[in-house]
GROMACS .gro file of C-alpha atoms in nm:
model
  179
    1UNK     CA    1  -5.756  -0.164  13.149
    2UNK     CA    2  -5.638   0.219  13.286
    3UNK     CA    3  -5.905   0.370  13.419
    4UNK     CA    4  -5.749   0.713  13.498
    5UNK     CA    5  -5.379   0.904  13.474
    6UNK     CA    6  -5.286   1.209  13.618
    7UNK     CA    7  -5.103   1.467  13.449
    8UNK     CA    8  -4.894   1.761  13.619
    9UNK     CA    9  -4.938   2.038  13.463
   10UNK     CA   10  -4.907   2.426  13.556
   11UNK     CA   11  -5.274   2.495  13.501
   12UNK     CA   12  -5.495   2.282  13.556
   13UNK     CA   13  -5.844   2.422  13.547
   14UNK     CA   14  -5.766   2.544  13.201
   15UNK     CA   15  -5.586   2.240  13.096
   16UNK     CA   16  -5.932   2.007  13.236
   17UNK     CA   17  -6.166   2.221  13.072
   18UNK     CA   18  -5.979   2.250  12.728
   19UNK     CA   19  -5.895   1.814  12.737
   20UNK     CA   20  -6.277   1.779  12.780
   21UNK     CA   21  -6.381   2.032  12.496
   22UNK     CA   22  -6.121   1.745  12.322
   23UNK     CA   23  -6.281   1.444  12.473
   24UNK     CA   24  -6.617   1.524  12.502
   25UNK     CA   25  -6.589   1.515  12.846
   26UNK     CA   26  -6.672   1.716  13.145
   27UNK     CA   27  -6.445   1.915  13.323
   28UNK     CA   28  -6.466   1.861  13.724
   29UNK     CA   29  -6.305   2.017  14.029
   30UNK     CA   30  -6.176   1.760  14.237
   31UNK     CA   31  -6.297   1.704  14.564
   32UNK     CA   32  -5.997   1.842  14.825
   33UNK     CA   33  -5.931   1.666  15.017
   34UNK     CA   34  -5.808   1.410  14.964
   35UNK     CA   35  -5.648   1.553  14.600
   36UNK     CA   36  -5.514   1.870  14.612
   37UNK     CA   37  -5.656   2.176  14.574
   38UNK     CA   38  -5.708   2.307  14.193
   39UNK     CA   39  -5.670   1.959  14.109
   40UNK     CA   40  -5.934   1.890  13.810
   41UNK     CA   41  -6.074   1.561  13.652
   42UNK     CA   42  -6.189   1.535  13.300
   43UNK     CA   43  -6.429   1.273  13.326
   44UNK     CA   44  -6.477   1.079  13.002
   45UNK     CA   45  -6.852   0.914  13.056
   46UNK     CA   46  -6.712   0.616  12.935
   47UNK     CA   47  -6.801   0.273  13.051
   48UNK     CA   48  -6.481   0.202  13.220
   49UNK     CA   49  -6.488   0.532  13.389
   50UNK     CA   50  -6.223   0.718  13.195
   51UNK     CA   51  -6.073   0.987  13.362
   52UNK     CA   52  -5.781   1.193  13.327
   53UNK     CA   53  -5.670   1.404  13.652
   54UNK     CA   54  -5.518   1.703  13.631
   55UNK     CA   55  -5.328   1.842  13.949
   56UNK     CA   56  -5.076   2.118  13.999
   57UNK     CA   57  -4.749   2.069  13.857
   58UNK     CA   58  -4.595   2.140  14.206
   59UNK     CA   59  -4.731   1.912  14.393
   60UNK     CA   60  -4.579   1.523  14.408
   61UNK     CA   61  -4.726   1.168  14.581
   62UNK     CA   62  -4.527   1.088  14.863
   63UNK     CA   63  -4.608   0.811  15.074
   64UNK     CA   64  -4.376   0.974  15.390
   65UNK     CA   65  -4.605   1.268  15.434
   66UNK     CA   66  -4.963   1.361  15.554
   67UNK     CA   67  -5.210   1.210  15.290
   68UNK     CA   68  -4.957   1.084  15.074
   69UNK     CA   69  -4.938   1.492  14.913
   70UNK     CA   70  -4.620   1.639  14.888
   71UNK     CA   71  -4.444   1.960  14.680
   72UNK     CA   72  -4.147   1.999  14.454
   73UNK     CA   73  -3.863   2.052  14.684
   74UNK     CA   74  -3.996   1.783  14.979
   75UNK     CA   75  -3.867   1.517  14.728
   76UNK     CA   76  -3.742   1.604  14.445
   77UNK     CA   77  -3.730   1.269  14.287
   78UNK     CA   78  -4.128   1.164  14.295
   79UNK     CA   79  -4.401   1.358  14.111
   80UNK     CA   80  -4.777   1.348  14.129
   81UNK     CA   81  -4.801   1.107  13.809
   82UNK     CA   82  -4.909   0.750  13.856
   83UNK     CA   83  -5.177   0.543  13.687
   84UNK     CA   84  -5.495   0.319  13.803
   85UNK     CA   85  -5.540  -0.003  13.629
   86UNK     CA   86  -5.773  -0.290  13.692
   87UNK     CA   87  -5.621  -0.625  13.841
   88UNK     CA   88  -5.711  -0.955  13.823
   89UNK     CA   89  -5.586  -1.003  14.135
   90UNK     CA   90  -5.729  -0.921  14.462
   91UNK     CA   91  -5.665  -0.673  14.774
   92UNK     CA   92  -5.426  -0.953  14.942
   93UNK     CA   93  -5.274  -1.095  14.650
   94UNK     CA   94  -5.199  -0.731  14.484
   95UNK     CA   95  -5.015  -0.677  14.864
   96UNK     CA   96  -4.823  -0.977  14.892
   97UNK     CA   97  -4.695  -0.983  14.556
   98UNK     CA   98  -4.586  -0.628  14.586
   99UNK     CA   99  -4.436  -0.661  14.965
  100UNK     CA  100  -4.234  -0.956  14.812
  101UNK     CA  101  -4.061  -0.662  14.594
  102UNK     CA  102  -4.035  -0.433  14.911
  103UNK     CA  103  -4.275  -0.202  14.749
  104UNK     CA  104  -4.468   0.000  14.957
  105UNK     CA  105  -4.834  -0.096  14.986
  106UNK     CA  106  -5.147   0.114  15.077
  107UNK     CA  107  -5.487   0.003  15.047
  108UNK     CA  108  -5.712   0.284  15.046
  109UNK     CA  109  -6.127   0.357  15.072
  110UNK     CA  110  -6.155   0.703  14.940
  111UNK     CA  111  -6.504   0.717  14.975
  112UNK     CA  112  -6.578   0.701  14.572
  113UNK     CA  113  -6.408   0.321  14.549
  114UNK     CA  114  -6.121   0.092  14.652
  115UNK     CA  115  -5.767   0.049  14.528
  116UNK     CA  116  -5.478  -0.072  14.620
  117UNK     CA  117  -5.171   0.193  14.568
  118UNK     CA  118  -4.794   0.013  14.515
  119UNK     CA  119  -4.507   0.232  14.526
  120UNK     CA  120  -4.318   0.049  14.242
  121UNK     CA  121  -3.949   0.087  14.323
  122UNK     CA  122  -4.058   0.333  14.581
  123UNK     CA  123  -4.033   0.637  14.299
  124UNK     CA  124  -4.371   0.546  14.097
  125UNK     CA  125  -4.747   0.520  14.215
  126UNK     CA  126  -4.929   0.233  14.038
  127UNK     CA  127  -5.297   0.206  14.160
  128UNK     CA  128  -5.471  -0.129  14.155
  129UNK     CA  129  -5.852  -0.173  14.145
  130UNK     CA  130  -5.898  -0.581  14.235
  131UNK     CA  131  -6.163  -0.672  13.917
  132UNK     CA  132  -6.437  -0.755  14.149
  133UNK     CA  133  -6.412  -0.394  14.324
  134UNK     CA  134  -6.460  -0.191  13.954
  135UNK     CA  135  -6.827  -0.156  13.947
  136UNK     CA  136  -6.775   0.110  14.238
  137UNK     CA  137  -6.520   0.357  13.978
  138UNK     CA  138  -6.715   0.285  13.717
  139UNK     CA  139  -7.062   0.351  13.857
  140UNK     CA  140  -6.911   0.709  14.012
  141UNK     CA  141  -6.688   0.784  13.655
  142UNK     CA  142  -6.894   0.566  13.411
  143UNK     CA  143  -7.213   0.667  13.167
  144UNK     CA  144  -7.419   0.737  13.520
  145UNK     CA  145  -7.512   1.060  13.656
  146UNK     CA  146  -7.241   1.259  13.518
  147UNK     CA  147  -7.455   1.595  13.567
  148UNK     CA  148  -7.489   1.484  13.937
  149UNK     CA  149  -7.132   1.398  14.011
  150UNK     CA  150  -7.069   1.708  14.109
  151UNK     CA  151  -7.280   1.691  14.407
  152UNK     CA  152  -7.134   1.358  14.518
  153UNK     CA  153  -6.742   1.488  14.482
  154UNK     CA  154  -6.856   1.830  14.716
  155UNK     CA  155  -7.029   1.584  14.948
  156UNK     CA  156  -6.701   1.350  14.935
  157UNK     CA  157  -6.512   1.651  15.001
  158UNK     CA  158  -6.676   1.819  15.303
  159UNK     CA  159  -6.723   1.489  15.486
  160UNK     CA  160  -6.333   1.367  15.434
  161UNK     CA  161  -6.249   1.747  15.566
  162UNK     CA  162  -6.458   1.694  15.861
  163UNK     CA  163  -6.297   1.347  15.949
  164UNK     CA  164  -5.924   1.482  15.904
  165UNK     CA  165  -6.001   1.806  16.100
  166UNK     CA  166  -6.090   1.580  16.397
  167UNK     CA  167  -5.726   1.429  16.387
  168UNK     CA  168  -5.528   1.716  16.278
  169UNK     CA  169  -5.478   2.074  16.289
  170UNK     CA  170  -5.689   2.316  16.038
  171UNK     CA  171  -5.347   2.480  15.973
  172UNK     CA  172  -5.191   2.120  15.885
  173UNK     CA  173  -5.460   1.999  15.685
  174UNK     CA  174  -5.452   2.380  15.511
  175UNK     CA  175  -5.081   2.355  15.427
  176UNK     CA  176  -5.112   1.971  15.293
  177UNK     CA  177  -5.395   2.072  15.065
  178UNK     CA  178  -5.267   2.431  14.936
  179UNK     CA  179  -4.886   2.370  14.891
   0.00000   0.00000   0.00000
C-alpha cells in the first residue's frame, strides 16, 4: 500500500489547496522542520492515511546534507520525489536487505511515526513503514482528528526546531529550511 507521494511543484500552497478541493481533502502546512518550508500536505482522511505532499520544486532529498534537504544546483541529479509504502518486513530486515544492495539506509522517528528511508540506487528515496509500525501514520493521517491535526503538526514543528537549534546554528537551520 502507498501511503503518501510527494510532488515538486512551483507552488505549492495553491497546488495543496486546489488537490484537496479535488480529493476532498484538507489542505495542511507542513510542519518545518523537518520538511521544508511552504511544503503542504493534502491529507486524504482515508483509512490508510492518504496523503499527498507538496514541497517546493527547488528543493531535492539528499542524504549528504543537513536533514537530508537539499536545492537544485547542490545535486542536480536527485529531486524531492520519493514514495512511502508499507512493508511486510521489519526495521532490520528492510536494512539488511537494502545494505546488501549498497543502498543507503536511514531509519528515522519523526515524531508523527517510523520509517525506514532506502536510497534506491542512491538517486531515489523509497520510504518503508515495517506493517506492525502503520497504526502510528494512520492514526496521525487516517479518519481521526483531522480538524485537530493542525495543532499536533505546529506542536511537531516547534519542538523538532527547539531540538535542532540546540545542535546547530539558527542561521544553519534557517538556510536548510528556506533554500
Amino acid at each position: 500500500m502507498i501511503h503518501h507521494i510527494s510532488l515538486p511543484l512551483p507552488d505549492p500552497q495553491s497546488a495543496a489547496h486546489k488537490l484537496a478541493s479535488l480529493t476532498g481533502g484538507m489542505a495542511l502546512r507542513a510542519p518545518s522542520p523537518p520538511f521544508p518550508r511552504n511544503a503542504w500536505f493534502v491529507v486524504l482522511g482515508d483509512d490508510a492515511g492518504g496523503l499527498l505532499e507538496i514541497l517546493p520544486d527547488r528543493v531535492i532529498l539528499d542524504p549528504e546534507v543537513p536533514l537530508g534537504i537539499g536545492h537544485r544546483g547542490d545535486t542536480p541529479d536527485r529531486s524531492a520525489a520519493h514514495v512511502l509504502v508499507t512493508s511486510p518486513f521489519s526495521t532490520d530486515e528492510i536494512v539488511a536487505v537494502a545494505r546488501k544492495e549498497g543502498w543507503r539506509t536511514d531509519a528515522v522517528e519523526s515524531g508523527l511515526f517510523e520509517i525506514v528511508k532506502v536510497w534506491v540506487q542512491g538517486a531515489f528515496l523509497v520510504e518503508f513503514i515495517p506493517q506492525e509500525k502503520v497504526s502510528r501514520y494512520t492514526e496521525t493521517f487516517g479518519r481521526g482528528d483531522m480538524v485537530g491535526l493542525d495543532g499536533k503538526l505546529r506542536k511537531l514543528e516547534q519542538d523538532l526546531e527547539q531540538k535542532l537549534l540546540a545542535v546547530m546554528p539558527l542561521g544553519k537551520l534557517a538556510a536548510i529550511l528556506e533554500g
